[in-house]
mmCIF file of C-alpha atoms and ligand atoms in Angstrom:
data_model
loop_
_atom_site.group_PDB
_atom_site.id
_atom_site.type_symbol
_atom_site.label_atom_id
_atom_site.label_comp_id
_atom_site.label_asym_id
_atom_site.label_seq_id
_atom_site.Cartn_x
_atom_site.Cartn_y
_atom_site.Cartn_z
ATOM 1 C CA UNK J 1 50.009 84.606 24.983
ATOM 2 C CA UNK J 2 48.926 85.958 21.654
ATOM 3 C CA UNK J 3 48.749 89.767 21.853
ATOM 4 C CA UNK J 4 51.601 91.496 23.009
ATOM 5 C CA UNK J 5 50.781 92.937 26.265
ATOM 6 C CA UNK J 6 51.855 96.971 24.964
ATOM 7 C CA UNK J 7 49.517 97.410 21.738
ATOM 8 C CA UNK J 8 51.093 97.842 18.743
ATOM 9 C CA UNK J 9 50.674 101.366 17.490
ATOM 10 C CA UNK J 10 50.990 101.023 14.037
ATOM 11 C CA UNK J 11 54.004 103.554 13.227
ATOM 12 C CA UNK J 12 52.966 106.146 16.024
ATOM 13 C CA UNK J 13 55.925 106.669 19.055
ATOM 14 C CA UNK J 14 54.496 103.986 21.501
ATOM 15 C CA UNK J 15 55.239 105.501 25.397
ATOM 16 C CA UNK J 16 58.447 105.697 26.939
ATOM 17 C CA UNK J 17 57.905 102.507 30.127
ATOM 18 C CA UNK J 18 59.699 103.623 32.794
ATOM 19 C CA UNK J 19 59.031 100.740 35.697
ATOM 20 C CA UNK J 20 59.822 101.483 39.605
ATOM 21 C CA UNK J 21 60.612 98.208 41.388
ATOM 22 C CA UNK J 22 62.305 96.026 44.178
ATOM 23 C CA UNK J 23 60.569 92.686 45.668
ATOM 24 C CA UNK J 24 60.638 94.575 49.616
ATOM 25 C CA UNK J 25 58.164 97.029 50.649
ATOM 26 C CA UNK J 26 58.776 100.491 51.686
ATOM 27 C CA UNK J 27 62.300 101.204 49.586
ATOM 28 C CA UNK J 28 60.671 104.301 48.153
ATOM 29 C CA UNK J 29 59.439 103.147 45.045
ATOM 30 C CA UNK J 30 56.013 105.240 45.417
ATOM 31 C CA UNK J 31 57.984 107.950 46.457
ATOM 32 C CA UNK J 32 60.269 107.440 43.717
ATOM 33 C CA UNK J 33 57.314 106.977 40.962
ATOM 34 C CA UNK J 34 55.374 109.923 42.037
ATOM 35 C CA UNK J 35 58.341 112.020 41.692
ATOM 36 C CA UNK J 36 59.446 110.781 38.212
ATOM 37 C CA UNK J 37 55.565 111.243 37.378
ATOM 38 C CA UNK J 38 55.254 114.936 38.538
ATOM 39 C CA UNK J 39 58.695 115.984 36.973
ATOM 40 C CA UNK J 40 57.485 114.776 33.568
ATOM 41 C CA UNK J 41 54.366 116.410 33.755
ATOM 42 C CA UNK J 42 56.179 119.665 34.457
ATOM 43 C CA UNK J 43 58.309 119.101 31.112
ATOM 44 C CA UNK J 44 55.494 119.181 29.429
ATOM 45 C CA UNK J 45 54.664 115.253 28.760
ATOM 46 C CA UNK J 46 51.536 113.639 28.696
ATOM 47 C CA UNK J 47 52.300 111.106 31.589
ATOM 48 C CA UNK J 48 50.070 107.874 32.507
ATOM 49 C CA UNK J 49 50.965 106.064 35.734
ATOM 50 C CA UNK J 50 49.799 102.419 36.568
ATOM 51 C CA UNK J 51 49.634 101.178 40.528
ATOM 52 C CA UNK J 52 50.077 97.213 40.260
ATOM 53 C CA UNK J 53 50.164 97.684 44.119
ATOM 54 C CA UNK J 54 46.906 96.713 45.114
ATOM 55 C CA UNK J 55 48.063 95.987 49.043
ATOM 56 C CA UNK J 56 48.889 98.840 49.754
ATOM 57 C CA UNK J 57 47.994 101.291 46.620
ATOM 58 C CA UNK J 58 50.039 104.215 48.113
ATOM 59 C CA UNK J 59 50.697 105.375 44.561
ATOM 60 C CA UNK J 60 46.894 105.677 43.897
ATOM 61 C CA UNK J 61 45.716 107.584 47.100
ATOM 62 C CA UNK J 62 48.833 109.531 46.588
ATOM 63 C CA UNK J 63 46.966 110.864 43.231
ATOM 64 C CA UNK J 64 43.889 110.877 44.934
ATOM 65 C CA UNK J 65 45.041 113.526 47.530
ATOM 66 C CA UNK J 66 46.648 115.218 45.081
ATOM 67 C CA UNK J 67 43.614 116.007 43.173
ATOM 68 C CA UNK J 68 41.418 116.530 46.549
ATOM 69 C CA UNK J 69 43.879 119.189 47.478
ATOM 70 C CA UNK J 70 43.895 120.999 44.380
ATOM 71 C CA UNK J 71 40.135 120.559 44.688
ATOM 72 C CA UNK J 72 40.137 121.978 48.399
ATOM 73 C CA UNK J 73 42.917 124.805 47.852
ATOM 74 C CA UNK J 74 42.574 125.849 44.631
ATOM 75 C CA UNK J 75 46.003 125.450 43.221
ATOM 76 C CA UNK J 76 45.898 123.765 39.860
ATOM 77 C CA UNK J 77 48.090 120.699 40.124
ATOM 78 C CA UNK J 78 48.858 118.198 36.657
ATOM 79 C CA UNK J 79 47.996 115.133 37.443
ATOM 80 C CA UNK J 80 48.526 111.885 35.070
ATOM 81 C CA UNK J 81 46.122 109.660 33.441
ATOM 82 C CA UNK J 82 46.083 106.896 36.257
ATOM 83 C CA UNK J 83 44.991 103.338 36.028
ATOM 84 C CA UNK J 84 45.164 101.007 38.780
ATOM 85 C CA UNK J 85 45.582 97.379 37.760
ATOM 86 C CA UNK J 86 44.454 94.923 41.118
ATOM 87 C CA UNK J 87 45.013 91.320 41.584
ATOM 88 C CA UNK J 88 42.357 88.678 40.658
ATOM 89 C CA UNK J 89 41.172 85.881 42.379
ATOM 90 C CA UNK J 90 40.197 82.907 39.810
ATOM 91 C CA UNK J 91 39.505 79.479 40.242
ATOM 92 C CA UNK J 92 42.464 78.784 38.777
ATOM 93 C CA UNK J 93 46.002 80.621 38.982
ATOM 94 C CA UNK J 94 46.162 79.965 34.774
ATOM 95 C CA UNK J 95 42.469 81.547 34.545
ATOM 96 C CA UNK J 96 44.087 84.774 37.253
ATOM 97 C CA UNK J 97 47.198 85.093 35.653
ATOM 98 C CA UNK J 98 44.821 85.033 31.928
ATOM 99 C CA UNK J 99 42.746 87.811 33.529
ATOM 100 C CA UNK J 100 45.587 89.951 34.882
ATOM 101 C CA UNK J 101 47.387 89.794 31.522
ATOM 102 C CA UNK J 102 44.626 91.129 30.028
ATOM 103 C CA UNK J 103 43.746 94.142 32.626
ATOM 104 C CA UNK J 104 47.191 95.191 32.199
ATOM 105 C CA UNK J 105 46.954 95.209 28.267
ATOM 106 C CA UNK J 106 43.965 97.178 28.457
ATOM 107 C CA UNK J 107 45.646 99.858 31.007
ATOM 108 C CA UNK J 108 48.368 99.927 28.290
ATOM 109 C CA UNK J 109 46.092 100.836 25.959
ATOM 110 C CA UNK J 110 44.138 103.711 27.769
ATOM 111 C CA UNK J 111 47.571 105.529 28.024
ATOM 112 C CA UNK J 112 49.017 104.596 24.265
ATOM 113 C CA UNK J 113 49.002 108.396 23.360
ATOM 114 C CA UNK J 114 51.124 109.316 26.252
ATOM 115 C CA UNK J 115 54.971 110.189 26.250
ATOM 116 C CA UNK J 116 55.644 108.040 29.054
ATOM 117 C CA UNK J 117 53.727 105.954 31.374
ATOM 118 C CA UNK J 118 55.513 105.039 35.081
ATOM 119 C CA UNK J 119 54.499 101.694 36.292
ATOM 120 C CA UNK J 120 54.789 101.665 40.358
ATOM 121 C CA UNK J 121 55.034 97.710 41.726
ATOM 122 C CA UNK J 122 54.728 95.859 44.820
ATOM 123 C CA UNK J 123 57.024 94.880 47.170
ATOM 124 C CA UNK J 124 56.591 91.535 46.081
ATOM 125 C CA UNK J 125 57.235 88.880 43.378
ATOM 126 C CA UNK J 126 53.580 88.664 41.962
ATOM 127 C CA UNK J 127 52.748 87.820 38.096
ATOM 128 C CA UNK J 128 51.472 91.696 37.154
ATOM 129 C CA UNK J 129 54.934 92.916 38.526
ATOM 130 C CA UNK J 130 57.064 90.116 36.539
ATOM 131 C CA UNK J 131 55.207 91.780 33.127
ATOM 132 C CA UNK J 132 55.688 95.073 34.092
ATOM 133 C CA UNK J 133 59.393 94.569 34.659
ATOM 134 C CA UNK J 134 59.371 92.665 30.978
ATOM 135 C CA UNK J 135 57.927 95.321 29.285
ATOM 136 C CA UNK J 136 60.171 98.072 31.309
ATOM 137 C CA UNK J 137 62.830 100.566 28.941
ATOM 138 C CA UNK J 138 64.151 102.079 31.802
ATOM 139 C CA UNK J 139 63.942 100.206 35.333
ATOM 140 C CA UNK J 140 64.639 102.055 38.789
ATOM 141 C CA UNK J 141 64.697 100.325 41.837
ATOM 142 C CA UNK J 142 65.486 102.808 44.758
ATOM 143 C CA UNK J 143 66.981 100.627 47.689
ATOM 144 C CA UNK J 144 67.493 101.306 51.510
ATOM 145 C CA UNK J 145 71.211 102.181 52.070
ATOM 146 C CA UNK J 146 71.879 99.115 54.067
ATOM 147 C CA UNK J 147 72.890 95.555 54.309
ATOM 148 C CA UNK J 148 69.797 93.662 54.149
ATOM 149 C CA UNK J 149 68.641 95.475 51.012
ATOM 150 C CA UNK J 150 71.719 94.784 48.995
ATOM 151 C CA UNK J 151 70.764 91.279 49.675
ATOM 152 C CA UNK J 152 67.490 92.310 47.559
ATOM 153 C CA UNK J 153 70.283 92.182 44.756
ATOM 154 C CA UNK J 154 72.902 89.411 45.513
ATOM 155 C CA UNK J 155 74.237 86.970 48.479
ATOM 156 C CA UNK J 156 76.971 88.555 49.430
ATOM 157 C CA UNK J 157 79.628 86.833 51.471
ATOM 158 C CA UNK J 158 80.057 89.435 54.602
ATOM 159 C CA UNK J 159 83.455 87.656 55.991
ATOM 160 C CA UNK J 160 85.057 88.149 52.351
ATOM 161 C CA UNK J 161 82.854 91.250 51.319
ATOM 162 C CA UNK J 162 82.493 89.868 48.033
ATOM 163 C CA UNK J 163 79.222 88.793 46.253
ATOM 164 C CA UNK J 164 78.486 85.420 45.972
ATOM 165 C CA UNK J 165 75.673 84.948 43.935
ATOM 166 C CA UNK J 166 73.185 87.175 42.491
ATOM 167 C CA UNK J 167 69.436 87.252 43.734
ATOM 168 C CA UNK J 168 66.286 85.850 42.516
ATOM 169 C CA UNK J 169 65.518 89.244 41.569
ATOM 170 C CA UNK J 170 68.006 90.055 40.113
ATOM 171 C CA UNK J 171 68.083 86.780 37.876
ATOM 172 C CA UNK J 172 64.693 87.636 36.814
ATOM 173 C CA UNK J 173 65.638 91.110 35.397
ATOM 174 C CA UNK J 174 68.788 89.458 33.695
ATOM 175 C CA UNK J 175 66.432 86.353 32.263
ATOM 176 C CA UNK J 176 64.191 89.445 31.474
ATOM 177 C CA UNK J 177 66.848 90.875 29.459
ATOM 178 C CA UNK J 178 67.913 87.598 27.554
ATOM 179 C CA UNK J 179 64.221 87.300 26.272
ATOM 180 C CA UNK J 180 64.576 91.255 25.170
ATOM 181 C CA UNK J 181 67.671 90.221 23.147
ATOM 182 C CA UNK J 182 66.364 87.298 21.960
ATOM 183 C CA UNK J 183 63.536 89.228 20.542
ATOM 184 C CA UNK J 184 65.982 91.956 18.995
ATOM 185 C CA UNK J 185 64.768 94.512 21.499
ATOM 186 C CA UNK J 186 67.396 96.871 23.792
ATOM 187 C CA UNK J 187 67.950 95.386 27.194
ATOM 188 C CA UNK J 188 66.384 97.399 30.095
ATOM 189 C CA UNK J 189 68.497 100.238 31.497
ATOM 190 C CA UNK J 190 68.545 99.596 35.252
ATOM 191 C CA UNK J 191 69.082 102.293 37.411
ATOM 192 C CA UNK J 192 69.650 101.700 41.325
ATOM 193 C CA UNK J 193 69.481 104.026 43.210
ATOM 194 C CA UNK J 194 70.195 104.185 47.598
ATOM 195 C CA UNK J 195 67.005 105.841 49.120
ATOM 196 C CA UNK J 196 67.209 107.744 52.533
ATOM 197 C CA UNK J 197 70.877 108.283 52.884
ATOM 198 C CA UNK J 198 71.912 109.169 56.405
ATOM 199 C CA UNK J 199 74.759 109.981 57.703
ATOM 200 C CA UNK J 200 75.798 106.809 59.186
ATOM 201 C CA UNK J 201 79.433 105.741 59.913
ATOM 202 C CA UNK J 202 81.731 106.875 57.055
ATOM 203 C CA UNK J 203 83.048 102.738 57.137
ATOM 204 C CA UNK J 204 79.622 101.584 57.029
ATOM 205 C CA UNK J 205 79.214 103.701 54.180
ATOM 206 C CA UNK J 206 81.938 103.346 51.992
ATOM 207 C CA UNK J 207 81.533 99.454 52.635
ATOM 208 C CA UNK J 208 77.993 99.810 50.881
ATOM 209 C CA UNK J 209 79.363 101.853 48.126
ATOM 210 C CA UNK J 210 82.131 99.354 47.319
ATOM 211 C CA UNK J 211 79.935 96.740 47.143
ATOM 212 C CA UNK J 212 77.419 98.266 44.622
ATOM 213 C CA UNK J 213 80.204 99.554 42.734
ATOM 214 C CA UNK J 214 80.803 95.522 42.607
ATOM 215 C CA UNK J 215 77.632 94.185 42.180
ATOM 216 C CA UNK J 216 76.410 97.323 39.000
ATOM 217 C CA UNK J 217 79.544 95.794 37.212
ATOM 218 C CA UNK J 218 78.666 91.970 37.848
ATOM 219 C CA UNK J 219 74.791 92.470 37.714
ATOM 220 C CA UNK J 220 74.718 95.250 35.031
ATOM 221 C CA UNK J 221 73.230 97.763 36.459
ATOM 222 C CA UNK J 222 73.957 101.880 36.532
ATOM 223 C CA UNK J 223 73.853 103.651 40.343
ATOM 224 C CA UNK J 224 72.325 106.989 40.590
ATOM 225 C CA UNK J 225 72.470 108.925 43.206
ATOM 226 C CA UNK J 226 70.126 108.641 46.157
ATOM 227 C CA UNK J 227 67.782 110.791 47.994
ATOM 228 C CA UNK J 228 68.285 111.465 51.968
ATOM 229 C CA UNK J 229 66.422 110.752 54.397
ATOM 230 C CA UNK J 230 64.240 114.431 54.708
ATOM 231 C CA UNK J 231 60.555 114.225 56.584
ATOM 232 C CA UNK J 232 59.493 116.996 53.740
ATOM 233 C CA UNK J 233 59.080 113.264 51.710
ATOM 234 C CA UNK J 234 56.788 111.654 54.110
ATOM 235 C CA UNK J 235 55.313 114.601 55.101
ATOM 236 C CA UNK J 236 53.615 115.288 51.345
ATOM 237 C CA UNK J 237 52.025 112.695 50.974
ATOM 238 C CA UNK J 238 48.638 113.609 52.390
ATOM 239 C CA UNK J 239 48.392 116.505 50.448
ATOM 240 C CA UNK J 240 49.593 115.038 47.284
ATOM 241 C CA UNK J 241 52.104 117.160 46.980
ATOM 242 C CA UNK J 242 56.122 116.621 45.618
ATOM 243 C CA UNK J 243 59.121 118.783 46.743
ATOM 244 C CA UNK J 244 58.553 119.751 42.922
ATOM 245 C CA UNK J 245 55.119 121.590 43.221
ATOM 246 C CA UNK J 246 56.745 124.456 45.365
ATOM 247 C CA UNK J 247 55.044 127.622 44.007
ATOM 248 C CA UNK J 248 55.725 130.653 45.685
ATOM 249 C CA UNK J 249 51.935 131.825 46.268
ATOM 250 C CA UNK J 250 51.083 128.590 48.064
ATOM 251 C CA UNK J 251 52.105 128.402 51.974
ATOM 252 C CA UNK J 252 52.242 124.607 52.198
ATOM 253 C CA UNK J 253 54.858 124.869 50.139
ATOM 254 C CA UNK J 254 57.737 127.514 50.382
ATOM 255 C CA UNK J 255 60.904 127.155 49.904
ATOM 256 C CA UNK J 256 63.573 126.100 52.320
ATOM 257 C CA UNK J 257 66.629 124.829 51.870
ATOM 258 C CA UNK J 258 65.940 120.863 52.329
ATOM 259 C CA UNK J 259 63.355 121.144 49.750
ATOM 260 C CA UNK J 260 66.083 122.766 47.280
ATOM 261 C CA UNK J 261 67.903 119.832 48.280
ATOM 262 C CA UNK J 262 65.262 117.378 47.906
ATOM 263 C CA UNK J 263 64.510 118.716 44.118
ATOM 264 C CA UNK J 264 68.394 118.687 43.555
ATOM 265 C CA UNK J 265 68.233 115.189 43.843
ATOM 266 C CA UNK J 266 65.364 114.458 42.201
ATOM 267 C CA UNK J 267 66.908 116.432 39.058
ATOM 268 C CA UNK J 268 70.280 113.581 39.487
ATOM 269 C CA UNK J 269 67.946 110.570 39.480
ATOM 270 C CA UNK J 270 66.571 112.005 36.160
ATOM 271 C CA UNK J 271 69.539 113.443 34.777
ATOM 272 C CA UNK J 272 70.697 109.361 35.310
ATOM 273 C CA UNK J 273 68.012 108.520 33.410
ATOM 274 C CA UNK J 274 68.603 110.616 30.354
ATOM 275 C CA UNK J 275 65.290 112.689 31.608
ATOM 276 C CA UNK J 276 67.356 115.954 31.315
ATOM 277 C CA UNK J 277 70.718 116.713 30.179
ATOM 278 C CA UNK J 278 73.445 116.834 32.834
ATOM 279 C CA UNK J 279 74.349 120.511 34.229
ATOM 280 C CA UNK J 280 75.304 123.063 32.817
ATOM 281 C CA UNK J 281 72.974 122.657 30.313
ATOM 282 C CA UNK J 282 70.796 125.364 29.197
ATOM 283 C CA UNK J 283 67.566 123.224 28.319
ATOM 284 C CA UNK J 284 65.620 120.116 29.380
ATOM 285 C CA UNK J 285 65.187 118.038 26.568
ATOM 286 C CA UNK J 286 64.469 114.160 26.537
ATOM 287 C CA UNK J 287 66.132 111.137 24.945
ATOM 288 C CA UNK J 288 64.160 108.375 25.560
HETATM 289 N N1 ADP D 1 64.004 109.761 51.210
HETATM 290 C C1 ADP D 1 63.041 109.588 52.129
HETATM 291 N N2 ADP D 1 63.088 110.271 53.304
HETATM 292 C C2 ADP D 1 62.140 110.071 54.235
HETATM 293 N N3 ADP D 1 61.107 109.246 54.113
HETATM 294 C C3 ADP D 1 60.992 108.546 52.972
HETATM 295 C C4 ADP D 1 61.952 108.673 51.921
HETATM 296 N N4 ADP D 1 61.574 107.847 50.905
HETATM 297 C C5 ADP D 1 60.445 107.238 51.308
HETATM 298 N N5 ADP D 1 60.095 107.651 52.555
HETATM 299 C C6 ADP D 1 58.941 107.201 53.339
HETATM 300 O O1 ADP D 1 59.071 105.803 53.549
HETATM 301 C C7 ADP D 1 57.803 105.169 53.488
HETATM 302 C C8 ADP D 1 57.835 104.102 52.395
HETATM 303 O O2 ADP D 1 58.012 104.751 51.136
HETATM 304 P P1 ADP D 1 57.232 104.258 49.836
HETATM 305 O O3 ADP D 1 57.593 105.184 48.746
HETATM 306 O O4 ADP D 1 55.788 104.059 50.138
HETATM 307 O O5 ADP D 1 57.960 102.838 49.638
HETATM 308 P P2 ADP D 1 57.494 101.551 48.799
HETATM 309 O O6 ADP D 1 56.592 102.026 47.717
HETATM 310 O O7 ADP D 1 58.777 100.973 48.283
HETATM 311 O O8 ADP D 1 56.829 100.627 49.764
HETATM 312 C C9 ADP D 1 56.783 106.263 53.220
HETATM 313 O O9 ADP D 1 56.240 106.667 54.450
HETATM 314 C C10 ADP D 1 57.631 107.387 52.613
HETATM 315 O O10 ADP D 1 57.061 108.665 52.853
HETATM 316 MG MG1 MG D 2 54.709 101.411 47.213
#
């Protein structure tokens, strides 16, 4: 492992990472990523976005309809510089992991001159996601607001409602962190945040709170607040559209109040990231 896998940039800003991940499929972390991707764009950043996904690559036909819709209606839409880093099969898993390693570097590369690059991940422990989430400044991993994805961060003991130990993944971002210290970097900020809240029993509920409330202070990680569960998300997709591209000449896109809502909480998660200064602020200006 000679080179480092972000290029050095002699003396030039090198890109804000911000990386979206959580080892389970369909959390939101597309969603999520295209979200945090669109927003930055519309503050004026040069954004690059990486899919490591290469199951199910919903973050790279999500770009892909996006710029087939603008094509097809005529409404200019920013899109990122995109790169979309597969798996390789090798002979060996030493000569894959080699080859992967080095894809990765040279996606790095392509978007040096970019503020910030969002890295979208698999639902899955695989080597390209381990780098990403070494190389990440800010981490967000948007989790279902239930039981069995808490466990994607800790055992927890349900009789005593207590954790008991913390996950594999979650071991890997803190082992992550250790080698960041080590090598006089910043730790990662990791930001969790509960994806489609319902309104499920208030006991249920405030259970789930409590507990991340107990695992962000024995884990180290911040909670931001969560999106609902709203179709308007699932329904963009096809079109490439966010809740953020409303524009009042274009009908697939009006406004209505869960859309307001939708962007409200878009502008928390990156408020919690330091994205745009907390309300009542006057102007959007960034800090990472
Ligand atoms: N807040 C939400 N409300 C409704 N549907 C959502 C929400 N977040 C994600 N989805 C839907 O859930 C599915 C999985 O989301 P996705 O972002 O692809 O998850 P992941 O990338 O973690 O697998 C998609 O169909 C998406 O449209
Ligand atoms: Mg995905």
């Amino acid at each position: 492992m000679d080179d480092p896998l972000i290029p050095e940039t002699a003396g030039r800003a090198r890109p804000y990472i911000i990386v979206v991940g959580n080892e389970k499929g369909g959390t939101g972390k597309s969603t999520t990523a295209m979200h945090l991707i669109v927003a930055l764009l519309q503050m004026g950043y040069r954004v690059g976005s990486i899919d490591l996904d290469a199951r199910q690559s919903t973050l790279t036909r999500y770009l892909a309809n996006r710029q087939a819709y603008a094509e097809a209606s005529g409404h200019a839409l920013q899109t990122p510089t995109h790169r979309h880093v597969a798996r390789i099969a090798a002979k060996t898993k030493a000569e894959a992991e080699t080859q992967e390693r080095a894809k990765l570097r040279q996606a790095f590369q392509d978007l040096m001159d970019c503020n910030f690059v969002v890295v979208d991940t698999p639902g899955s422990d695989t080597y390209l996601s381990h780098l990403a989430h070494e190389n990440a400044d800010t981490l967000v991993t948007p989790l279902n607001d239930s039981f069995l994805d808490i466990d994607m961060l800790a055992r927890i003991d349900r009789e005593r409602r207590e954790v008991s130990a913390p996950s594999p993944y979650s071991q890997m971002v803190w082992e992550n962190n250790n080698r960041r210290v080590m090598a006089g970097r910043p730790p990662v900020d990791w930001i969790v945040m509960r994806n489609r809240l319902t309104h499920i029993e208030a006991r249920n509920k405030r259970e789930i709170a409590g507990l991340m409330d107990q695992l962000a202070h024995r884990i180290g990680f911040r909670v931001a607040p969560g999106f609902g569960e709203r179709v308007i998300f699932r329904e963009l997709f096809l079109k490439g559209l966010t809740v953020l591209d409303y524009s009042h000449d274009n009908p697939d896109l009006q406004a209505n109040p869960s859309h307001d809502a939708a962007r409200g909480e878009i502008r928390n998660l990156l408020e919690a990231i330091g994205l745009v200064q907390t309300e009542p602020a006057q102007t959007e200006t960034v800090t990472g």
